[in-house]
Structures are given as structure tokens and as C-alpha cells.
Coordinates of C-alpha atoms and ligand atoms in Angstrom, one line a residue:
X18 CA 23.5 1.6 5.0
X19 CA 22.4 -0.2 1.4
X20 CA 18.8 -1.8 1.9
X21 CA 18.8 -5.5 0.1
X22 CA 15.6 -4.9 -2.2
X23 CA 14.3 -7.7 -4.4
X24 CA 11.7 -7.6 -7.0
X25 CA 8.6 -10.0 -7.1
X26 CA 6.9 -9.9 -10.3
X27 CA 8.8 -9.1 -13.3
X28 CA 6.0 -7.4 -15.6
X29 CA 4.4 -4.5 -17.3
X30 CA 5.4 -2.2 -14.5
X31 CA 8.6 -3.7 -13.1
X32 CA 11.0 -1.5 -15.4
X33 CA 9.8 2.0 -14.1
X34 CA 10.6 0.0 -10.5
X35 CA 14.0 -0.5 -11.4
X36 CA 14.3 3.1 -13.2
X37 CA 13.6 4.1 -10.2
X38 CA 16.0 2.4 -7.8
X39 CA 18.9 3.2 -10.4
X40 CA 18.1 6.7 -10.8
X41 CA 21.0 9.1 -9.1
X42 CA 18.9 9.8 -6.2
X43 CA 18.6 6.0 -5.2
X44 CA 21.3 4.3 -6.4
X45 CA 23.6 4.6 -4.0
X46 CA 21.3 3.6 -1.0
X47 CA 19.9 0.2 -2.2
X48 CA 21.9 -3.0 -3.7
X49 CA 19.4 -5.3 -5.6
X50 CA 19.7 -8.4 -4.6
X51 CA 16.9 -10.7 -6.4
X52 CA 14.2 -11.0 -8.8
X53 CA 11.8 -13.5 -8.8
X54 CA 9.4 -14.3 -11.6
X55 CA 7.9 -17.9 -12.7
X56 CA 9.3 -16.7 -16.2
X57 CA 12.6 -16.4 -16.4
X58 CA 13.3 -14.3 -18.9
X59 CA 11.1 -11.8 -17.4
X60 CA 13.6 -11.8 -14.0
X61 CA 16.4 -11.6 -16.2
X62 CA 15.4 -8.3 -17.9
X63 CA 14.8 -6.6 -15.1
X64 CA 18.1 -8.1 -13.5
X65 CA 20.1 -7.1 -17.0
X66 CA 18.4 -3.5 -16.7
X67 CA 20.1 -3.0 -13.6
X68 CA 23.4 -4.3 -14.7
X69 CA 23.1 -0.9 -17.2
X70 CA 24.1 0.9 -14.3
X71 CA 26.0 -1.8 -11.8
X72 CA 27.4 -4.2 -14.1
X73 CA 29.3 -6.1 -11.4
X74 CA 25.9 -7.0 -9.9
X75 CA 25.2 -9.9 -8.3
X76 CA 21.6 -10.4 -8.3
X77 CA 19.9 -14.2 -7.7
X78 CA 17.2 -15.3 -10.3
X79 CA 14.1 -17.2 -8.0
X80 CA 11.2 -18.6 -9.5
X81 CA 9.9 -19.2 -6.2
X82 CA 9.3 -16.2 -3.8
X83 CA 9.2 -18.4 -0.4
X84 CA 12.4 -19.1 -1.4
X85 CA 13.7 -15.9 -2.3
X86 CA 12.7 -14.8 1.1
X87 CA 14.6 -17.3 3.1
X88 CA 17.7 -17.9 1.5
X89 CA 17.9 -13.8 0.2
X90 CA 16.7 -12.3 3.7
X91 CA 16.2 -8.9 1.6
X92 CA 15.2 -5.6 3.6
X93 CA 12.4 -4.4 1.1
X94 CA 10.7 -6.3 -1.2
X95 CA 8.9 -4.8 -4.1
X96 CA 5.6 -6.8 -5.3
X97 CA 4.6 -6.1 -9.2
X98 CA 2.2 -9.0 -9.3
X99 CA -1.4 -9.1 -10.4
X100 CA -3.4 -7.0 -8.3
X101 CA -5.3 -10.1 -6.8
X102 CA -1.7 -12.0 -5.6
X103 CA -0.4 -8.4 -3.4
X104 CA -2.2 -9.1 -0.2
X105 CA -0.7 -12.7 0.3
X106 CA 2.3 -12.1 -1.0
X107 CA 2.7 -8.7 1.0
X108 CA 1.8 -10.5 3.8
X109 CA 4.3 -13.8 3.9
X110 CA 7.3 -10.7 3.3
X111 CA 5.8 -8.4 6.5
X112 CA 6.1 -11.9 8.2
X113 CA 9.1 -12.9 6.8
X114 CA 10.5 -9.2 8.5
X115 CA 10.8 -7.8 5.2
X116 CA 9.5 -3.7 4.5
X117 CA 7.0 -3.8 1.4
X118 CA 6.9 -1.6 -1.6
X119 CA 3.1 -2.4 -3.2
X120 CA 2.0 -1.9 -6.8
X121 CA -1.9 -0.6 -6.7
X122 CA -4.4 -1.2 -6.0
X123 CA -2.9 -2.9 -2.6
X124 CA -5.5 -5.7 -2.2
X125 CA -9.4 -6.7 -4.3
X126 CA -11.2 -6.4 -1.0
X127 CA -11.9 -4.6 2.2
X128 CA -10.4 -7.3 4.4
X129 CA -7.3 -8.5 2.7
X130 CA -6.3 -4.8 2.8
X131 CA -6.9 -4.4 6.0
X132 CA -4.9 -7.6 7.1
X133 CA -1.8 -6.1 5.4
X134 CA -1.7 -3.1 7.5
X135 CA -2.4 -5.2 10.5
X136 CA 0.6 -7.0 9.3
X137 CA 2.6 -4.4 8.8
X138 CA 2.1 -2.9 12.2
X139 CA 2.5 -6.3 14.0
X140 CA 5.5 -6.5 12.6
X141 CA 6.9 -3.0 12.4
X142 CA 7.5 -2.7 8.9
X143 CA 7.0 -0.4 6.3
X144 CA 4.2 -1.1 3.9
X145 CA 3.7 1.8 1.1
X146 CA 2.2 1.4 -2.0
X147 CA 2.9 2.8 -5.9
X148 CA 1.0 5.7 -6.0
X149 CA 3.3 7.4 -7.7
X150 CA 1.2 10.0 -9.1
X151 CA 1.2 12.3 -5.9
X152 CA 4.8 13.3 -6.6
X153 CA 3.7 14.5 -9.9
X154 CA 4.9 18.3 -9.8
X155 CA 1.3 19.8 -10.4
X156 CA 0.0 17.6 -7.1
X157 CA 2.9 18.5 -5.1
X158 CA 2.0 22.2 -5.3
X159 CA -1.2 21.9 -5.2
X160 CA -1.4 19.6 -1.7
X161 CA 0.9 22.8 -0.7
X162 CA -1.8 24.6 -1.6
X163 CA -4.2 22.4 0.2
X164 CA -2.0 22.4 3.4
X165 CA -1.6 25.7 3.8
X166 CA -5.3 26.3 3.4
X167 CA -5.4 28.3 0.3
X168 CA -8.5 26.8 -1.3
X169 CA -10.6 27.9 2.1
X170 CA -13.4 25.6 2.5
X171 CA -12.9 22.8 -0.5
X172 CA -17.0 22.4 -1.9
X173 CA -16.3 19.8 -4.9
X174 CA -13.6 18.2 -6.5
X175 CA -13.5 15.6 -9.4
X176 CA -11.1 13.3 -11.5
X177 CA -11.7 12.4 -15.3
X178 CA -9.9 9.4 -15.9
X179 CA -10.7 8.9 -19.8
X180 CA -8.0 6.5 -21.1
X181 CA -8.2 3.5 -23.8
X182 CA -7.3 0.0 -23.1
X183 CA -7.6 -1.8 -26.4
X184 CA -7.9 -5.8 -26.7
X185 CA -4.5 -6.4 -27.2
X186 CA -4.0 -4.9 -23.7
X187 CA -6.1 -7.3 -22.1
X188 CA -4.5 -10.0 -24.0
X189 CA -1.4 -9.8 -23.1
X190 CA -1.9 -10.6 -19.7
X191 CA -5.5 -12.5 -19.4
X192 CA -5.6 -11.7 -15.5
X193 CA -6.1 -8.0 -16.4
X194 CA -10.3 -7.7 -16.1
X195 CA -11.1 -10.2 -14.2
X196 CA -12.7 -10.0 -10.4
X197 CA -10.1 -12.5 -9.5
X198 CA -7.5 -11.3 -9.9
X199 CA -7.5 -7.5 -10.8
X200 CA -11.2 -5.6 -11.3
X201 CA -12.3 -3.2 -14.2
X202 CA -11.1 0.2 -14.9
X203 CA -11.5 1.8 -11.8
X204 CA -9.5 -0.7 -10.0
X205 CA -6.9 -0.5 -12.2
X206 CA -6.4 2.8 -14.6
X207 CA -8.5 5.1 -11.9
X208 CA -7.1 4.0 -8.6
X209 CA -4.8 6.4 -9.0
X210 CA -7.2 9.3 -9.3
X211 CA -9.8 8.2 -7.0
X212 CA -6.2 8.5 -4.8
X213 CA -5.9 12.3 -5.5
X214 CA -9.3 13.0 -5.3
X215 CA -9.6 11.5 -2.1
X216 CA -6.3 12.9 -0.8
X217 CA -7.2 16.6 -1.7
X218 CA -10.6 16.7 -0.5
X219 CA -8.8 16.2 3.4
X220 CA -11.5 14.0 4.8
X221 CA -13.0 10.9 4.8
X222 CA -15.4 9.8 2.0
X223 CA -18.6 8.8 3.7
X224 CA -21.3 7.9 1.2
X225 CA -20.7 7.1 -2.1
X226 CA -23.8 6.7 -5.3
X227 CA -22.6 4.8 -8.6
X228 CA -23.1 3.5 -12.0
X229 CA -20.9 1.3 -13.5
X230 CA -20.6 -0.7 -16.9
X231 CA -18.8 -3.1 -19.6
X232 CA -19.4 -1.3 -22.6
X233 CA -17.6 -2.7 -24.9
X234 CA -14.3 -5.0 -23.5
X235 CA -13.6 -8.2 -23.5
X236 CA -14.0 -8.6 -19.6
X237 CA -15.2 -9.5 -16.9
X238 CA -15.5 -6.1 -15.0
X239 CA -16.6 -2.5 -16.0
X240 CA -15.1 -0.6 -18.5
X241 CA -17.1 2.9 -17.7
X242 CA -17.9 3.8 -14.1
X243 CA -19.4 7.4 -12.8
X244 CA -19.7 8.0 -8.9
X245 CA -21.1 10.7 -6.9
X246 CA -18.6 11.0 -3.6
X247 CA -20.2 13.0 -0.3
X248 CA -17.2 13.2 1.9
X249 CA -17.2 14.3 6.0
X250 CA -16.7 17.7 5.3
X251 CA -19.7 17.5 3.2
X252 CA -18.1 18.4 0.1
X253 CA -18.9 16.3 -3.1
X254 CA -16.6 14.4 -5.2
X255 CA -16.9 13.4 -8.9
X256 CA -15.3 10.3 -10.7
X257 CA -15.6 9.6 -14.2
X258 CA -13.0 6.8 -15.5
X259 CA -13.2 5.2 -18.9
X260 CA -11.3 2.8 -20.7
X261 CA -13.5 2.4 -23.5
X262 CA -12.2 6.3 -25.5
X263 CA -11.8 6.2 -29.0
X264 CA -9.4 5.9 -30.7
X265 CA -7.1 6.9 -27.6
X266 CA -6.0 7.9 -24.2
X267 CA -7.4 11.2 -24.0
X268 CA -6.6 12.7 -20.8
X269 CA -6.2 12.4 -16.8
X270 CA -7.8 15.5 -15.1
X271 CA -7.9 16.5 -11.1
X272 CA -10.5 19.5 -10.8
X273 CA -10.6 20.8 -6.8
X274 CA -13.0 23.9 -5.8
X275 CA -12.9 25.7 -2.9
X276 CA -14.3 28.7 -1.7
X277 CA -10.6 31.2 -2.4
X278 CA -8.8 28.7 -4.5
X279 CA -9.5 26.7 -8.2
X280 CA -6.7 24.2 -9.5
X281 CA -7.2 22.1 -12.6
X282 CA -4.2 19.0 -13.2
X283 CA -4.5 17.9 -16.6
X284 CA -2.6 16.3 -19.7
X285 CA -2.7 12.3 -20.4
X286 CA -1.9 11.6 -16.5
X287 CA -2.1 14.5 -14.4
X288 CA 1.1 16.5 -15.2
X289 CA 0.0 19.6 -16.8
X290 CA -1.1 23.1 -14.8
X291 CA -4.2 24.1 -16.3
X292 CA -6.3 26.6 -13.7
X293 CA -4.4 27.8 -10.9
X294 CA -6.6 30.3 -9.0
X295 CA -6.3 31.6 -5.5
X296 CA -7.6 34.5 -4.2
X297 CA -4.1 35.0 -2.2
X298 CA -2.1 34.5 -5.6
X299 CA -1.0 38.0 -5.8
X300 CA 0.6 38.3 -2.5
X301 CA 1.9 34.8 -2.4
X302 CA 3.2 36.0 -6.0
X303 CA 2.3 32.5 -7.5
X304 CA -0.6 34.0 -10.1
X305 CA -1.7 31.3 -13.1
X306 CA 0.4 33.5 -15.8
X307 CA 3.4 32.0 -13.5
X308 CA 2.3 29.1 -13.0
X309 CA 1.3 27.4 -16.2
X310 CA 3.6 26.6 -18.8
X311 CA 2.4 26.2 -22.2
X312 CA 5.3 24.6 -23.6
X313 CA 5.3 21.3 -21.0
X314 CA 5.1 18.0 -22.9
X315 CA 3.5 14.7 -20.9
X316 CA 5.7 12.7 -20.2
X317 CA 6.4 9.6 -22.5
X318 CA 4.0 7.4 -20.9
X319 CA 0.7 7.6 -18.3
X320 CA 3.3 5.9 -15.7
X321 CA 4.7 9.5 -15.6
X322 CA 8.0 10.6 -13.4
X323 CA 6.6 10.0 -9.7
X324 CA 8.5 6.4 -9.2
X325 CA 11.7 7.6 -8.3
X326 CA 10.6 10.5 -5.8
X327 CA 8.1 7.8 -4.2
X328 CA 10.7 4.5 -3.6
X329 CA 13.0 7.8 -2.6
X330 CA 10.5 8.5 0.0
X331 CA 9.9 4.6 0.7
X332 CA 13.5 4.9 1.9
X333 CA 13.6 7.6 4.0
X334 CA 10.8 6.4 5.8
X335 CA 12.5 2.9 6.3
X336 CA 15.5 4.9 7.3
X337 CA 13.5 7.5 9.6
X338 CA 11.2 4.9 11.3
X339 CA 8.6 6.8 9.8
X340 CA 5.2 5.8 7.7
X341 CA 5.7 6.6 4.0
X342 CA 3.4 9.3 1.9
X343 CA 1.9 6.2 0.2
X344 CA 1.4 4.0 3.1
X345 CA -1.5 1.1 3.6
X346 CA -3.7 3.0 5.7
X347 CA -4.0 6.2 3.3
X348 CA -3.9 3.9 -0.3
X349 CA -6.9 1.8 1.4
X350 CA -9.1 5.3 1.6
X351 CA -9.4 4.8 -2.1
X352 CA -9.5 0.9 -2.3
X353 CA -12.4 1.7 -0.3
X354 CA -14.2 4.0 -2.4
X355 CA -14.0 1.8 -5.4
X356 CA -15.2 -1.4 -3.6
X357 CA -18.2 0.9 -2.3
X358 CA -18.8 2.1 -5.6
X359 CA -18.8 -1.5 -7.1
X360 CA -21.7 -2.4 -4.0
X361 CA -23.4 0.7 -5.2
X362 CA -23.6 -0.8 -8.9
X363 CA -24.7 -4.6 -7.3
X364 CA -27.7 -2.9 -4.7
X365 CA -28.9 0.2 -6.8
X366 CA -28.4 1.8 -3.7
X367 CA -26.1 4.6 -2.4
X368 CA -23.3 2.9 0.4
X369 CA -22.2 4.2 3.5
X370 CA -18.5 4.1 4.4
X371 CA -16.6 2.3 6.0
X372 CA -18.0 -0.7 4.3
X373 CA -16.9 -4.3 3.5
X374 CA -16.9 -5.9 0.2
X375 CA -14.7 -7.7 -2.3
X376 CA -14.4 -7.5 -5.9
X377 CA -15.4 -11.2 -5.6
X378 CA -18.8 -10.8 -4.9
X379 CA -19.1 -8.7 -8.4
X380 CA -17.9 -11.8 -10.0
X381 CA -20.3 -12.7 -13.0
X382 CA -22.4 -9.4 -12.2
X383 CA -21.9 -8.4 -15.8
X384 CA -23.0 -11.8 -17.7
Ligands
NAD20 N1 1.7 2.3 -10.7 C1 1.3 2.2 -11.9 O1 1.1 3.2 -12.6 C2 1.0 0.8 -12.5 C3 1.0 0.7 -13.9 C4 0.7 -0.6 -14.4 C5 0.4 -1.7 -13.6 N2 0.4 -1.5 -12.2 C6 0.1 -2.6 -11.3 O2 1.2 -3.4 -11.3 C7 0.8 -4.8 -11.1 C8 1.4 -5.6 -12.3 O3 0.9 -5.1 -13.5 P1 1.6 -5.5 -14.9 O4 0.9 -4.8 -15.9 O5 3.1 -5.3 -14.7 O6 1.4 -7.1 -14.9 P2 2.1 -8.2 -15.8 O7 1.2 -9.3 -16.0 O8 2.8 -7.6 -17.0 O9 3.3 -8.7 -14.8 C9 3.0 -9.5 -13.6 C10 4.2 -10.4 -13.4 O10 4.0 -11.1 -12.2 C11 4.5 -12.4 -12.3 N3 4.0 -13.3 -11.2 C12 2.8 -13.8 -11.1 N4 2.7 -14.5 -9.9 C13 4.0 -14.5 -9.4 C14 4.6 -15.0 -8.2 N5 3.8 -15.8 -7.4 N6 5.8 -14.8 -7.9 C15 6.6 -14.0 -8.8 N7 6.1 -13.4 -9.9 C16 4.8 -13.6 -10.2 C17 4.0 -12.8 -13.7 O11 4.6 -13.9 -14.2 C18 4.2 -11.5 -14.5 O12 5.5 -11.5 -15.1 C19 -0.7 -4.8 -11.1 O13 -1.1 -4.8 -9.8 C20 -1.1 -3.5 -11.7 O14 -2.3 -2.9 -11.3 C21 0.7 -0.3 -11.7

């Protein structure tokens, strides 16, 4: 069977989308069937980009999604709007009986996240979201790792996200920045690592202590934020995230610790073996000689490869009746800890999880 999928937000991002439903390994389970954009010429890149590969496609232009969704009845819908549109629109296509594909962060607050996986599950539907970064080959072996219980008891674990979004960044798209509609860097550039972080460490964060701060951009919301993480287990996780380095992106890093295993993920967006350490390495025959490879480039941007292996698994899981790796209860673990470490900022104090807050009640914090 080919699932109908339509595209909702024809930005930034939407291309690696479509990369990844043409690539060989999708292509031939998935028939695109609209894309919806108020500008049109937006839609119709996206809808000419896939023509590359099917040129006999019909695909519908909509500038309206409601629209789309009743006259297209697609089976998966993927959302590339601003962050602060995902939860309603995610919501009117679970109710409209569609699956959702999700760009991150999945929602701005506690709530609206939580109403999408309600959603979801009311209505039986897949909702995953783009957190494409756990396919990455480096976090693939090292969740083996993880699972098979090489690192012993994990102590600490942190993620350097030290990246530059100049002005011309945030101008292209004035929604970027603001509490509205999107948050500051760790909303949007760090999500991802906070993701890792949180997913390695195996349990769930409990506490979280920050500092946060616009340095320098032209925006509403922070462009620095440092947070100390205590999770269940009691081990302690470390976030750093920057958008302010000069004069560019410098690097992503994943650090985890454990007791018989150390693993370090570098390069610009965690794709590059640097430690690989674990006390078993010599009988599982995997020691860091092997494993790191000092010829491996980055790839050509920080969007890296991981878009094609997660819609792949998006699919499966559609097809299986199962919940995707990315799905809306695991990608709100770290929407969580970022909305807790925005409280922390607001009330000088360290916050207990689970908590409820919004990126809302920031709004003109830094003014
Ligand atoms: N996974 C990643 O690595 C990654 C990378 C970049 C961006 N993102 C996320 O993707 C999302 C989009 O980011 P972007 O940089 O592509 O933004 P963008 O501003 O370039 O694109 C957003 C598009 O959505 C369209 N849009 C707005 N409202 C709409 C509606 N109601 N119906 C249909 N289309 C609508 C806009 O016209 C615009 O073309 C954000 O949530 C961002 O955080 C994810």
C-alpha cells in the first residue's frame, strides 16, 4: 500500500522532508499528494522537487490546510510550520483521521503538547516528530551501547550545542525568536540535544537549575542558556546551547559517562565518533582505534542524514500499528525540560518535573 502524504508548510526545512520521501528507501511506499502553503511558490518548489523523481505527479497546490484535509483525505500529513502553529494544526489532522509527521519542537507549552498525544491516542493515529538526529550513525551505536548496558551505571552526561544564528537568519522569517510563535535557542537549535541527552541518560529528568540570556540577538527569547539536569536515576545532566559563537557554528557535542563506558558525539551536529570507551571493548571487539574514523566529513548541513531513516521508520510504524522512535510522548521529555528550564530563569529557582508552563508566560521577560 502507497500512504497519501501531504506537506503543510513549505519552508526552511520542507526540502530535507521531501529528500526524504524520495529517497530509494521511501519512494516506492508513499505517493504525495499535496502541499499546502499561503505562498505559493513556496508549495510549488517543494511539489517541483518531487517531480525530479516522479515527474508524472499529480500533486494539488492548497493555500488552505482545512481544505487540503477534506477534499485530499491524505493518510500522513507532515507539518513544517512555525513551531507555535504544530499543536493546532497537528490536532485538526489527528481529528481529521490523518497520522502526523511533526517538525520540533512539537508544541511552545506543556499543555498543547500534551493535548496532541491525547489526540493522537483518541484517535489511533500516529503522531512522531522530526528528531532526526537519533538516526545519526554515532547515536545509533551508542543507544546500542546504552541498551545493552555497556556504560554500567550512567553518572553524567552533557550536550554542547554552540552554533551561530546571524541576523539575517532571524530575518528571514521574523516568527523565528519570538515566545509566540517559536522560543530562543534552546527551543529551537538545542531541542534536538536536550532530545539525546535525555534519551541516553534512560530516565526521567526530575529537577532541572538554569540560567538563560539574550546576549546579543535581535529577539525576543534567549540566545545563551546553561542548565544543570538531576534525572531519577540521580545522574546529572549538562546543557550548554548558544547561538551567539563567533564568527560560526562551531560544533554539536553529546558527552555520556558511566561507570564501564565513555562515548563522545561530536562534529557540527553530532555525527562524528570522538571517545568510544568501554571497559567490554576488547571482547565485544569494537575498541575506539575501530571505531573512530579520522577521515569522516559532517555532513553538508547541521540538518545532517537522519530524515530519511526517521519518515522510514514513521512508516513502518503506520504500517506495523506501532508507536514510532520519535513519537509525542518521548519528544515531549525534552519539550519539558526546556519549558522547566525557561521557569527556572523567570523564578531564580530550581523546578521540579513534571511541571506546566508555556513559553508564553516568558513573553517580554527579556525587555
Ligand atoms: N528538524 C530540524 O532539524 C529542523 C530544522 C529547521 C527547522 N525546523 C523546524 O521546522 C519548522 C519550520 O521551520 P522553517 O525554518 O522551515 O520555517 P519557515 O518560516 O522557513 O517555513 C514555514 C512555512 O510555513 C508556512 N505556513 C505558515 N502557516 C501556515 C499554514 N497555516 N498553512 C500552511 N503553511 C503555513 C509559511 O508560509 C512558511 O513557508 C519549525 O518548527 C522549526 O523549528 C526543524
Amino acid at each position: 500500500m502507497k500512504y497519501r502524504v501531504a506537506l503543510i508548510g513549505c519552508g526552511r526545512i520542507s526540502y530535507k522532508h521531501i529528500d526524504a520521501y524520495v529517497a530509494a528507501q521511501n519512494i516506492n511506499r508513499i505517493e504525495f499528494v499535496a502541499a499546502c502553503d499561503p505562498i505559493e511558490s513556496k508549495a510549488m518548489e517543494r511539489i517541483e522537487q518531487y517531480k525530479k523523481t516522479v515527474n508524472n505527479a499529480n500533486v494539488k497546490y492548497f493555500s488552505d490546510y482545512k481544505k487540503m484535509l477534506e477534499e485530499c483525505k491524505p493518510d500522513l500529513v507532515d507539518i513544517c510550520t512555525e513551531s507555535g502553529k504544530h499543536c493546532m494544526i497537528t490536532v485538526d489532522c489527528l481529528n481529521a483521521g490523518c497520522h502526523v509527521n511533526c517538525e520540533k519542537p512539537m508544541a511552545l507549552s506543556t499543555k498543547d503538547a500534551q493535548l496532541m498525544i491525547d489526540t493522537a491516542d483518541k484517535n489511533k493515529k500516529i503522531l512522531a516528530v522530526d528528531f532526526q538526529n537519533r538516526f545519526n550513525a554515532p547515536v545509533v551505536k551508542t543507544r546500542e551501547a546504552y541498551e545493552a548496558g555497556r556504560f554500567g551505571k550512567i553518572l553524567h552526561g552533557m550536550v554542547q550545542v554552540r552554533w551561530n544564528r546571524n541576523e539575517k537568519y532571524y530575518q528571514e522569517a521574523p516568527w523565528r525568536g519570538t515566545w509566540e510563535q517559536d522560543g530562543g535557542t534552546l527551543m529551537n537549535q538545542c531541542t534536538h540535544g536536550i532530545d539525546l541527552l535525555q534519551w541516553m541518560m534512560g530516565e526521567d529528568a526530575v529537577r532541572v537549575q538554569a540560567s538563560t540570556r539574550r546576549f546579543i540577538r535581535p529577539i525576543d527569547a534567549e540566545d545563551f542558556g546553561a542548565a544543570i539536569v538531576e534525572f531519577k536515576s540521580g545522574a546529572i545532566g549538562i546543557i550548554e546551547g548558544s547561538a551567539d559563537i563567533y564568527p560560526n557554528n562551531l560544533n554539536e557535542t553529546l558527552s555520556i559517562f558511566g561507570t564501564k563506558g565513555s562515548v563522545v558525539i561530536g562534529g557540527l551536529a553530532v555525527n562524528k565518533m570522538e571517545t568510544w570507551r568501554f571497559s567490554d571493548s576488547e571482547t565485544v571487539g569494537d575498541t575506539e582505534d575501530k571505531v573512530l574514523n579520522p577521515d569522516e566529513k559532517d555532513p553538508p548541513s547541521v540538518y545532517g542524514f537522519g530524515h530519511t531513516a526517521h519518515i522510514a521508520n514513521v512508516l513502518d510504524s503506520i504500517e506495523k500499528g506501532l508507536q514510532p522512535l520519535n513519537n509525542g510522548k518521548s519528544a515531549k521529555k525534552a519539550l519539558d525540560i526546556i519549558l522547566a528550564i525557561y521557569e527556572s530563569q523567570k523564578t531564580g529557582k530550581a523546578v521540579d518535573l513534571p511541571n506546566n508552563f508555556s513559553t508564553m508566560e516568558m513573553k517580554n521577560y527579556f525587555n
